XYZ file of C-alpha atoms in Angstrom:
737
model
C 35.678 26.609 -20.644
C 35.800 26.383 -16.838
C 34.249 23.403 -15.105
C 33.677 23.262 -11.367
C 33.223 20.023 -9.444
C 32.046 19.476 -5.892
C 30.763 16.416 -4.066
C 28.681 15.583 -1.027
C 27.998 12.337 0.809
C 24.700 11.548 2.462
C 21.212 10.132 2.111
C 18.879 10.926 -0.796
C 15.898 12.378 1.042
C 13.560 14.072 -1.439
C 13.272 14.426 -5.222
C 10.834 16.227 -7.536
C 10.830 17.996 -10.907
C 10.903 21.743 -11.354
C 10.369 22.651 -15.003
C 13.082 20.867 -16.986
C 15.253 20.231 -13.912
C 15.282 17.649 -11.145
C 15.626 18.872 -7.573
C 17.213 16.707 -4.860
C 17.638 17.169 -1.135
C 20.535 15.297 0.448
C 20.814 14.680 4.199
C 24.561 15.046 4.714
C 26.528 12.527 6.711
C 29.083 14.941 8.153
C 26.744 17.340 9.963
C 23.165 16.098 9.445
C 22.292 19.230 7.506
C 20.253 18.979 4.360
C 21.416 20.502 1.061
C 19.649 21.163 -2.213
C 21.110 19.899 -5.506
C 19.868 20.437 -9.063
C 20.367 18.311 -12.156
C 19.843 20.562 -15.183
C 21.014 17.897 -17.617
C 17.955 15.669 -17.315
C 14.263 16.052 -18.037
C 11.457 13.522 -18.213
C 10.923 11.840 -21.585
C 8.024 9.977 -23.151
C 8.172 7.616 -26.121
C 5.971 7.378 -29.203
C 5.735 4.327 -31.461
C 3.813 3.704 -34.658
C 3.617 1.051 -37.367
C 4.703 3.706 -39.860
C 7.951 5.616 -39.271
C 6.639 8.499 -41.392
C 3.969 9.039 -38.736
C 6.671 9.428 -36.090
C 8.494 12.022 -38.171
C 5.295 14.025 -38.494
C 4.866 13.985 -34.701
C 8.361 15.346 -34.158
C 7.673 18.263 -36.549
C 4.167 19.049 -35.292
C 4.025 22.622 -33.950
C 1.650 21.622 -31.159
C 4.139 19.005 -29.975
C 7.210 21.242 -30.333
C 5.842 23.646 -27.708
C 6.109 20.833 -25.120
C 9.592 19.527 -25.934
C 13.160 20.770 -25.978
C 14.524 17.989 -28.180
C 13.650 14.705 -29.861
C 15.554 11.700 -31.175
C 14.941 8.224 -32.546
C 16.098 5.410 -30.261
C 15.975 1.617 -30.154
C 13.774 0.055 -27.461
C 11.663 -3.060 -26.898
C 8.249 -1.594 -27.606
C 6.223 -4.472 -26.165
C 7.177 -6.836 -23.422
C 6.714 -9.802 -25.782
C 9.007 -8.377 -28.501
C 12.162 -10.318 -29.425
C 13.865 -7.400 -31.175
C 14.072 -3.683 -30.503
C 12.070 -1.177 -32.531
C 12.846 2.376 -33.515
C 10.710 4.753 -31.469
C 10.541 8.507 -30.998
C 11.885 9.897 -27.726
C 10.483 13.295 -26.736
C 12.294 15.167 -23.950
C 9.972 17.617 -22.202
C 10.623 21.244 -21.353
C 8.426 20.728 -18.288
C 8.488 17.268 -16.695
C 4.971 17.652 -15.300
C 3.398 18.046 -18.781
C 3.809 14.409 -19.932
C 0.116 13.506 -19.930
C -0.899 16.752 -21.660
C 1.611 16.059 -24.428
C 0.457 12.437 -24.729
C -3.181 13.503 -25.103
C -2.166 16.062 -27.726
C -0.408 13.357 -29.754
C -3.297 10.913 -29.444
C -5.818 13.531 -30.619
C -3.586 14.385 -33.579
C -3.873 10.925 -35.123
C -6.350 8.185 -35.911
C -7.444 5.744 -33.240
C -4.575 3.354 -32.559
C -2.161 5.195 -34.876
C 0.230 6.112 -32.049
C 1.340 4.072 -29.047
C 2.481 6.101 -26.031
C 4.957 4.892 -23.416
C 6.421 6.054 -20.070
C 3.702 8.720 -19.840
C 2.264 8.116 -16.368
C 5.553 7.387 -14.599
C 6.509 10.055 -12.070
C 9.529 12.043 -13.274
C 11.374 11.298 -10.027
C 10.780 7.570 -10.516
C 12.011 7.742 -14.111
C 15.160 9.452 -12.858
C 15.633 6.763 -10.193
C 15.226 3.992 -12.780
C 17.662 5.520 -15.283
C 20.354 6.336 -12.703
C 19.820 3.163 -10.629
C 19.342 5.076 -7.373
C 16.598 4.993 -4.755
C 15.194 7.069 -1.868
C 17.269 7.029 1.330
C 20.222 5.587 -0.569
C 23.493 6.460 1.123
C 25.621 7.748 -1.717
C 28.166 10.225 -2.971
C 26.865 12.876 -5.349
C 29.261 14.763 -7.602
C 28.060 18.115 -8.937
C 29.753 19.387 -12.094
C 28.918 22.506 -14.061
C 30.258 24.818 -16.729
C 30.770 28.280 -15.284
C 31.498 29.998 -18.636
C 28.299 29.216 -20.532
C 26.039 28.940 -17.459
C 24.703 25.608 -18.708
C 23.784 24.520 -15.224
C 24.780 21.504 -13.173
C 25.007 17.774 -13.818
C 24.854 15.182 -11.054
C 26.820 11.939 -10.965
C 25.670 9.344 -8.463
C 27.863 6.745 -6.741
C 25.763 4.335 -4.693
C 27.117 0.853 -5.302
C 30.151 1.314 -3.053
C 28.048 2.852 -0.287
C 24.586 1.288 -0.230
C 22.541 -1.316 -2.036
C 18.799 -1.872 -2.294
C 19.413 -5.509 -1.279
C 21.056 -4.445 1.978
C 19.491 -5.730 5.195
C 21.411 -3.682 7.751
C 21.390 -0.338 5.990
C 21.783 2.665 8.261
C 19.687 5.813 8.206
C 20.274 9.270 9.685
C 18.341 10.715 12.592
C 15.484 12.685 11.062
C 13.858 15.749 12.581
C 10.110 15.267 12.913
C 7.184 17.394 14.027
C 3.459 16.739 14.449
C 1.238 19.562 13.203
C -2.299 20.029 14.531
C -4.640 22.710 13.106
C -7.765 23.806 14.985
C -10.358 26.081 13.300
C -12.597 28.304 15.386
C -15.979 26.764 14.570
C -18.501 29.549 14.143
C -21.229 28.627 11.679
C -21.755 24.920 12.397
C -20.604 21.931 14.392
C -18.173 20.949 11.621
C -15.048 22.936 10.729
C -15.226 24.871 7.445
C -12.829 26.862 5.305
C -14.742 30.015 6.286
C -13.902 29.529 9.974
C -11.033 31.611 11.334
C -7.986 29.850 12.769
C -8.311 29.104 16.472
C -4.798 27.734 17.040
C -2.012 25.629 15.568
C 0.147 23.343 17.684
C 3.550 21.951 16.744
C 4.877 18.988 18.710
C 8.421 17.689 18.444
C 10.567 15.501 20.675
C 11.210 18.231 23.230
C 8.207 20.535 23.392
C 4.748 21.571 22.238
C 4.513 25.001 20.632
C 1.092 26.668 20.568
C 0.347 29.399 18.022
C -2.856 31.351 18.595
C -4.308 34.833 18.359
C -7.093 36.752 16.669
C -5.292 37.582 13.418
C -5.075 34.738 10.867
C -2.261 36.421 8.937
C -0.131 36.710 12.058
C -0.779 33.075 12.974
C 0.293 31.960 9.492
C 3.368 34.187 9.607
C 4.336 32.714 13.001
C 3.798 29.186 11.669
C 6.131 29.850 8.734
C 8.810 31.340 10.991
C 8.670 28.476 13.506
C 8.702 25.872 10.741
C 11.814 27.491 9.271
C 13.515 27.653 12.686
C 12.741 24.022 13.575
C 13.620 22.897 10.019
C 11.927 19.455 10.249
C 12.458 16.676 7.722
C 9.086 14.977 8.324
C 5.823 16.800 9.024
C 3.062 14.529 10.366
C -0.595 15.538 10.289
C -3.962 13.888 10.821
C -6.114 14.900 7.883
C -3.573 17.335 6.443
C -4.346 16.253 2.874
C -8.119 16.301 3.104
C -8.599 19.424 5.259
C -5.636 20.835 7.191
C -3.370 22.267 4.502
C -6.149 23.212 2.037
C -7.780 25.063 4.953
C -4.576 26.967 5.718
C -4.205 27.815 2.023
C -7.740 29.209 1.952
C -7.173 31.270 5.102
C -3.967 32.654 3.576
C -5.814 33.562 0.385
C -8.704 35.395 2.063
C -6.202 37.293 4.216
C -4.118 38.191 1.150
C -0.969 36.539 2.484
C -0.554 33.392 0.369
C 3.027 34.346 -0.431
C 4.143 34.010 3.202
C 2.769 30.476 3.629
C 6.015 28.675 2.732
C 6.180 25.456 4.738
C 8.655 23.543 2.594
C 12.356 24.178 2.096
C 11.957 26.027 -1.208
C 12.347 29.640 0.026
C 10.273 31.386 -2.646
C 7.605 28.751 -3.237
C 4.287 28.814 -1.408
C 3.924 25.077 -1.196
C 0.462 24.845 0.345
C -2.515 25.630 -1.815
C -6.030 24.352 -2.378
C -5.930 21.066 -4.328
C -5.995 21.509 -8.094
C -8.276 18.495 -8.370
C -10.489 16.494 -6.050
C -9.445 13.206 -4.539
C -10.212 9.968 -6.331
C -12.438 7.019 -5.543
C -11.227 3.596 -6.634
C -12.277 -0.046 -6.230
C -9.838 -2.578 -4.786
C -10.335 -6.075 -3.398
C -14.103 -5.803 -3.155
C -14.196 -2.390 -1.437
C -14.405 1.240 -2.424
C -11.514 3.440 -1.323
C -11.009 7.189 -1.378
C -7.703 8.997 -1.651
C -7.683 12.788 -1.233
C -5.357 15.005 -3.234
C -2.046 15.308 -1.438
C -0.163 18.378 -0.256
C 3.564 18.265 -0.955
C 6.048 20.270 1.108
C 9.022 20.568 -1.221
C 12.228 19.558 0.557
C 10.305 18.107 3.477
C 8.081 15.027 3.554
C 4.482 15.531 4.646
C 2.811 12.363 5.917
C -0.921 12.382 6.582
C -1.613 9.608 9.085
C -5.177 9.364 7.760
C -3.916 8.810 4.217
C -1.106 6.263 4.536
C -1.782 2.533 4.399
C 1.889 1.571 4.695
C 2.436 3.756 7.758
C -0.666 2.320 9.398
C 0.377 -1.274 8.777
C 4.175 -1.205 9.049
C 5.256 2.106 10.569
C 8.052 4.362 9.371
C 10.575 1.532 9.019
C 8.149 -0.239 6.691
C 7.708 2.962 4.692
C 11.487 3.376 4.336
C 11.781 -0.201 3.066
C 9.007 0.181 0.492
C 10.373 3.516 -0.773
C 13.848 2.022 -1.220
C 12.840 -1.234 -2.896
C 10.089 0.204 -5.106
C 12.084 3.391 -5.886
C 9.318 5.810 -5.023
C 9.779 9.239 -3.361
C 8.773 9.098 0.303
C 5.899 11.547 -0.251
C 4.376 9.276 -2.906
C 5.250 5.972 -1.246
C 3.432 6.990 1.940
C 0.186 7.508 -0.030
C 0.550 4.791 -2.670
C -1.655 1.746 -2.906
C 0.180 -1.563 -2.617
C -0.565 -2.222 -6.293
C 1.150 1.034 -7.252
C 4.213 0.014 -5.238
C 4.323 -3.319 -7.061
C 3.876 -1.525 -10.380
C 6.835 0.780 -9.690
C 9.065 -2.189 -8.934
C 8.017 -3.848 -12.191
C 8.580 -0.614 -14.141
C 12.111 -0.411 -12.767
C 12.937 -3.875 -14.076
C 11.342 -3.042 -17.424
C 13.469 0.098 -17.645
C 16.644 -1.849 -16.821
C 15.771 -4.299 -19.613
C 15.152 -1.475 -22.134
C 11.427 -2.271 -22.283
C 9.008 0.624 -22.703
C 6.256 1.064 -20.116
C 2.808 1.269 -21.750
C 0.542 4.190 -20.889
C -2.652 2.247 -21.565
C -2.342 -1.470 -20.975
C -3.521 -3.492 -23.995
C -2.325 -6.961 -23.010
C -5.254 -9.147 -24.059
C -5.764 -12.680 -22.805
C -5.647 -15.620 -25.155
C -8.913 -16.922 -26.579
C -10.511 -19.804 -24.690
C -13.439 -22.053 -25.438
C -16.198 -22.701 -22.892
C -14.649 -26.047 -21.975
C -11.227 -24.444 -21.525
C -12.710 -21.728 -19.321
C -14.451 -24.365 -17.215
C -11.072 -25.884 -16.356
C -9.093 -22.655 -16.202
C -11.276 -20.300 -14.188
C -11.380 -22.186 -10.896
C -9.328 -20.147 -8.431
C -7.438 -21.584 -5.488
C -8.124 -24.886 -3.751
C -10.313 -24.972 -0.629
C -11.156 -27.996 1.523
C -14.220 -26.998 3.493
C -13.608 -27.206 7.243
C -15.327 -29.754 9.418
C -17.455 -27.491 11.604
C -17.162 -27.881 15.347
C -14.370 -27.901 17.918
C -11.382 -30.202 17.451
C -8.518 -31.057 19.799
C -4.786 -31.528 19.098
C -4.870 -30.082 15.573
C -1.685 -29.052 13.754
C -1.503 -26.135 11.312
C 0.978 -25.860 8.435
C 1.266 -22.757 6.235
C 3.137 -22.249 2.995
C 5.237 -19.091 3.091
C 4.070 -16.508 0.493
C 2.860 -19.349 -1.702
C 1.347 -17.410 -4.608
C 4.306 -15.062 -5.169
C 6.674 -18.005 -4.625
C 4.853 -19.916 -7.380
C 4.963 -16.898 -9.692
C 8.708 -16.541 -9.093
C 9.646 -20.239 -9.215
C 7.485 -21.096 -12.239
C 8.307 -17.900 -14.184
C 4.715 -16.710 -14.406
C 4.290 -13.287 -15.999
C 2.118 -11.713 -18.660
C 4.741 -12.296 -21.359
C 5.878 -15.799 -20.322
C 2.615 -17.773 -20.165
C 1.707 -18.971 -23.682
C 4.688 -17.060 -25.092
C 5.290 -17.014 -28.845
C 8.920 -18.153 -28.611
C 8.626 -21.474 -26.739
C 5.596 -23.478 -27.957
C 7.530 -26.709 -27.313
C 8.583 -25.698 -23.812
C 8.775 -28.469 -21.204
C 7.448 -26.064 -18.580
C 3.686 -26.635 -18.500
C 0.774 -25.357 -16.429
C -0.992 -28.211 -14.542
C -4.438 -29.272 -15.835
C -4.280 -26.702 -18.647
C -1.147 -27.791 -20.483
C -0.182 -24.216 -21.342
C 3.503 -23.702 -22.080
C 5.750 -21.292 -20.153
C 8.736 -19.449 -21.599
C 12.147 -21.096 -21.128
C 14.245 -18.395 -22.803
C 13.726 -15.407 -20.528
C 12.667 -14.572 -16.990
C 9.490 -12.512 -16.832
C 9.231 -9.016 -15.385
C 6.928 -10.217 -12.586
C 9.316 -12.942 -11.297
C 12.239 -10.502 -11.544
C 10.317 -8.043 -9.381
C 9.237 -10.625 -6.812
C 12.720 -12.005 -6.224
C 13.925 -9.176 -3.982
C 10.660 -9.126 -2.010
C 10.731 -12.857 -1.302
C 14.433 -13.065 -0.463
C 14.586 -9.986 1.732
C 11.449 -10.953 3.648
C 12.872 -14.435 4.243
C 16.099 -12.866 5.543
C 14.234 -10.543 7.882
C 12.125 -13.405 9.245
C 15.263 -15.467 9.816
C 16.865 -12.598 11.738
C 13.701 -12.262 13.838
C 14.195 -15.848 15.029
C 17.866 -15.308 15.878
C 18.658 -15.119 19.613
C 21.455 -12.665 18.788
C 19.050 -9.984 17.488
C 18.207 -7.416 20.172
C 14.529 -6.450 20.784
C 14.819 -2.968 19.251
C 16.354 -4.319 16.048
C 13.695 -7.032 15.937
C 11.011 -4.346 15.857
C 12.742 -2.757 12.860
C 13.032 -6.086 11.032
C 9.415 -6.951 11.811
C 8.186 -3.635 10.359
C 10.233 -4.139 7.216
C 9.106 -7.710 6.611
C 5.529 -6.627 7.314
C 5.655 -3.997 4.579
C 7.073 -6.538 2.112
C 4.374 -9.007 3.113
C 1.638 -6.605 1.973
C 3.221 -6.193 -1.463
C 3.565 -9.970 -1.785
C -0.041 -10.502 -0.682
C -1.357 -8.202 -3.407
C 1.094 -9.288 -6.118
C -1.176 -12.153 -7.157
C -4.270 -9.967 -7.481
C -2.273 -7.339 -9.360
C -1.108 -10.022 -11.798
C -4.680 -10.319 -13.083
C -5.646 -6.651 -12.678
C -6.965 -5.122 -15.900
C -4.658 -2.085 -15.634
C -1.549 -4.060 -14.704
C 1.383 -3.034 -16.904
C 2.986 -6.463 -17.182
C 0.463 -9.030 -16.016
C -2.587 -10.599 -17.588
C -5.361 -12.979 -16.653
C -3.643 -16.003 -18.225
C -0.716 -15.707 -15.806
C -3.232 -15.253 -12.977
C -5.056 -18.442 -13.999
C -1.769 -20.351 -14.288
C -0.811 -19.342 -10.731
C -4.106 -20.737 -9.405
C -3.525 -23.998 -11.275
C -0.111 -24.438 -9.663
C -1.595 -23.587 -6.266
C -4.228 -26.297 -6.622
C -1.513 -28.776 -7.537
C 0.639 -27.800 -4.542
C -2.196 -27.987 -2.007
C -3.414 -31.327 -3.359
C 0.107 -32.736 -3.086
C 0.334 -31.461 0.506
C -2.955 -33.140 1.399
C -1.881 -36.448 -0.171
C 1.436 -36.378 1.688
C -0.403 -35.684 4.959
C -2.813 -38.562 4.374
C 0.054 -40.891 3.452
C 1.590 -40.096 6.860
C -1.635 -41.062 8.627
C -3.023 -37.560 9.179
C -6.634 -36.546 8.617
C -7.180 -33.187 6.910
C -9.766 -31.061 8.750
C -9.437 -27.935 6.639
C -7.392 -26.505 3.781
C -7.502 -23.072 2.196
C -5.212 -21.904 -0.606
C -1.893 -22.110 1.284
C -2.720 -23.602 4.703
C -3.840 -26.986 5.993
C -5.074 -28.176 9.397
C -4.409 -31.841 10.145
C -4.933 -34.184 13.069
C -3.581 -37.618 13.989
C -4.264 -39.627 17.113
C -1.242 -39.508 19.407
C 0.863 -37.353 17.055
C 3.722 -35.460 18.706
C 5.532 -32.320 17.566
C 8.227 -34.458 15.878
C 5.560 -36.103 13.692
C 4.376 -32.710 12.450
C 7.950 -31.593 11.747
C 8.560 -34.762 9.712
C 5.347 -34.038 7.788
C 6.525 -30.479 7.181
C 9.773 -31.700 5.615
C 7.960 -34.327 3.529
C 5.566 -31.709 2.119
C 8.473 -29.380 1.298
C 10.335 -32.167 -0.496
C 7.246 -33.249 -2.423
C 5.997 -29.816 -3.483
C 9.255 -27.870 -3.774
C 7.892 -24.971 -1.702
C 8.801 -23.970 1.855
C 6.134 -24.607 4.451
C 6.141 -23.664 8.131
C 4.709 -25.539 11.085
C 2.632 -23.012 13.030
C 2.057 -25.264 16.035
C -0.442 -27.607 17.657
C -3.768 -26.276 18.899
C -5.080 -27.400 22.256
C -8.371 -26.918 20.504
C -9.603 -25.062 17.432
C -13.175 -24.170 16.444
C -14.319 -24.010 12.817
C -17.628 -22.165 12.802
C -20.660 -22.329 10.536
C -22.331 -19.565 8.570
C -24.549 -17.172 10.537
C -26.696 -16.189 7.562
C -27.433 -19.543 5.937
C -27.643 -23.192 6.936
C -25.826 -23.938 10.183
C -24.206 -26.955 8.513
C -22.448 -24.756 5.946
C -18.895 -23.932 7.098
C -17.070 -20.638 6.588
C -13.483 -21.331 5.377
C -11.890 -18.156 6.778
C -13.626 -17.997 10.163
C -12.053 -19.901 13.049
C -10.350 -19.474 16.428
C -8.138 -21.648 18.577
C -5.427 -21.829 21.259
C -1.891 -23.149 20.726
C -0.628 -25.561 23.355
C 2.976 -24.239 23.532
C 2.278 -20.712 24.764
C -1.548 -20.640 25.030
C -1.602 -17.894 22.402
C -4.837 -17.295 20.518
C -5.266 -17.309 16.759
C -8.458 -15.635 15.558
C -9.715 -15.161 12.000
C -13.039 -13.829 10.740
C -14.538 -12.851 14.110
C -15.861 -9.400 14.992
C -12.706 -8.382 16.881
C -10.761 -8.707 13.606
C -13.035 -6.265 11.793
C -12.119 -2.606 11.540
C -15.717 -1.373 11.588
C -16.491 -2.758 15.035
C -16.517 -0.497 18.132
C -13.484 -1.117 20.398
C -15.823 -1.832 23.319
C -17.194 -4.939 21.611
C -13.701 -5.995 20.557
C -12.588 -5.826 24.200
C -15.557 -7.925 25.253
C -14.847 -10.621 22.681
C -11.116 -10.598 23.463
C -11.825 -11.059 27.184
C -14.205 -13.949 26.494
C -11.577 -15.666 24.342
C -8.955 -15.082 27.032
C -11.179 -16.859 29.542
C -11.868 -19.919 27.399
C -8.187 -20.077 26.371
C -7.483 -21.388 29.887
C -9.242 -24.614 28.977
C -6.946 -27.367 27.661
C -9.768 -29.561 26.395
C -13.294 -29.103 25.112
C -14.611 -30.373 28.434
C -12.558 -27.816 30.378
C -13.783 -25.010 28.117
C -17.396 -26.016 28.818
C -16.681 -25.744 32.535
C -15.548 -22.135 32.009
C -18.917 -20.991 30.643
C -20.046 -19.464 34.008
C -16.980 -17.191 33.857
C -17.913 -16.215 30.302
C -21.379 -15.272 31.520
C -19.808 -13.124 34.250
C -17.802 -11.259 31.602
C -20.976 -10.674 29.592
C -22.820 -9.323 32.614
C -19.898 -7.014 33.451
C -19.899 -5.434 30.000
C -23.692 -5.110 29.919
C -23.600 -3.329 33.278
C -20.893 -0.947 32.033
C -23.208 0.079 29.224
C -26.206 0.503 31.520
C -24.165 2.606 33.959
C -22.831 4.791 31.096
C -19.241 4.090 32.135
C -17.981 3.355 28.629
C -15.853 6.099 26.985
C -17.578 7.453 23.901
C -14.620 6.637 21.622
C -15.059 2.936 22.432
C -18.604 2.942 21.024
C -17.780 4.338 17.580
C -18.843 2.338 14.528
C -16.738 2.770 11.375
C -18.064 2.269 7.860
C -16.255 2.679 4.559
C -18.852 4.006 2.138
C -19.518 2.035 -1.030
C -21.136 5.038 -2.765
C -21.502 8.800 -2.432
C -23.496 9.935 0.596
C -26.367 11.368 -1.492
C -26.850 7.948 -3.129
C -28.096 6.323 0.105
C -31.887 6.309 -0.072
C -32.885 3.572 2.385
C -33.279 4.771 5.977
C -30.442 3.002 7.749
C -28.269 3.937 10.697
C -25.559 5.073 8.259
C -27.899 7.195 6.141
C -29.174 8.899 9.314
C -25.620 10.011 10.079
C -24.928 11.001 6.467
C -27.999 13.272 6.399
C -26.775 15.082 9.492
C -23.364 15.655 7.920
C -25.007 16.861 4.699
C -27.098 19.357 6.661
C -23.842 20.830 7.958
C -22.412 21.066 4.438
C -20.234 17.969 4.381
C -20.875 15.378 1.649
C -18.831 12.177 1.826
C -17.527 10.485 -1.319
C -17.549 6.753 -2.049
C -14.575 5.206 -0.275
C -14.484 7.777 2.547
C -14.920 6.651 6.130
C -18.017 7.432 8.197
C -17.784 7.176 11.986
C -20.857 7.371 14.200
C -22.318 6.365 17.548
C -25.758 4.832 17.966
C -27.865 6.980 20.293
C -31.387 5.524 19.898
C -31.354 2.465 17.650
C -34.996 1.566 18.320
C -36.389 5.013 17.589
C -39.933 4.728 16.153
C -39.089 7.207 13.423
C -36.558 5.421 11.227
C -35.510 8.683 9.581
C -35.030 10.429 12.919
C -31.639 11.989 13.636
C -31.908 10.538 17.150
C -30.959 7.056 15.964
C -27.258 7.853 15.434
C -24.871 10.794 15.441
C -21.648 11.292 13.441
C -18.668 11.384 15.769
C -17.771 14.893 14.570
C -21.148 16.192 15.787
C -21.372 14.432 19.137
C -21.983 16.746 22.097
C -23.534 16.539 25.552
C -27.033 16.469 24.074
C -26.208 13.457 21.887
C -25.400 11.209 24.811
């Protein structure tokens, strides 16, 4: 038996399954080149549990199941997160890692309802590999490749990361990646909107040094040139705008109709045409009161394709934020760029479950505890809000708790399995108002997951304040802490989400109860120090005290921290702050999350809930509102602001005249609406439905969650169903304006 061993040192760039193997691409440290490695010793596994071991044996011997697996074994695992002892479960190792859900459905259909419990089914194979080997994307590591030459059994990878890199690291280094921006332009022939039937007009590739234009009259030649140039440039990241929803599926269709699909190889796998029409449509999902749409993604194996129109993390925190999320949550860059924040949080929780030998349920069945009407009345109350005193107030201080909800969840050990646990009914840890007990014997999966997010974000924020941190590094730290902030913000909502793997509504309710206690304590401390509370919402309070100086607010900050046990920051003193009333109901009814004010230290504005903070508003109106606020920010008192009203009127007149003179760029007048239902479900004649009908006439139907952009051309048209009222931005031409 002859065994060969080689090793390489670099950054783990990409990972995906290929049959019963895992493929990895490593960006080498020595020369920056990227190499492909295969691990033939590992394949994705799912787990099956049942109350009767005989049932498990029958699954292992079932002919339908055997066609999916290459081996099976019985192993000891914690089946449920609340279990005290491990159970014997059936581990099925797949012959094809991508067939996990098909196998799971086959098993479920082969038994009675509830007879089999399936685990680790919907975890990406790459993520499962990361969990089991304790590695993560962009980890700097040494990889040893060993293989048996004599029996051709393939290769086995051994990973050494601990001595090189750590997911807790703050100052981790990354290689210089090669990036290109790909733009695809169809030759529109049949309509105003591009279609798959249109021939290719041109394709442009932009990198750091040049812009390469590919055009011609022959689609096959254009595609061949694209493949050759892509191979020559050999980029790591390929950026597109709409590549998932149209660009790459369009190229795949053009390749198919020109009988050249085999040449369209845009990834690093030399014999794999990686672009094809999506196997399934995108999905519409509901999150935080809004419908969202996510198109099917196009993966370029060995490279990372990032669609700027389909990446929340990139939009909010840039590439540095994406790197941080991929590392901490152990998700391949391709998937992390498109993942919802809840999915990122879920991956982090699944990692900790895997480390603790806990199986990850396919279908969450974590029911809440029974409650009477009177118990629900106390429990289901949400966070604490002190309604603001409407009007404009001077010399107001603002104090904000830092990541209060996740901090409570972490400090109080709130998780689905710890609140009202079966092992600690006499626990001294109790939920305020409700009296529920909290586990004292183990730390929950949710607090374990939140620890790294809270600590790393706090470290990044501390480094941002340091005078020794240079501006460029500060930008990196700010992007990273921003990405962690979004996961922390959604961690509370995900705790009570019905499909959450390790949360439940009881833990969600307990978190709210602690929040109410903390905010009430903060208010009482403020009042005991002579301050009057003008407003309080969940984790922030606005207080005022006649003659109070900055030192008084800092003393209050420390007193609140000591009394509540949670860190709180002093945001500053407002020269003036306005809490506004509702526009739709009684003018005496305040709106808790709508206010604006100016800090006295640097005259910076803080705005919440106004039109300029909305994403659906045209940029032109945002500019107008921002300029008005900039004018009134010069006033140090309410009286001085009133004296600035003539200047505000001048700003208004200037913007009105710009509209009348048609000097406003069209892109600044675009309204944006995220659809709450499919376009053919809009029956009332509104501005939006007018635009949707025009798109439908051109063959484009929008799904719930997709974004509609339009400009108003004749709002007061007598015919409410007329296409003259508004025009979709894709169909705007000289006649529209």
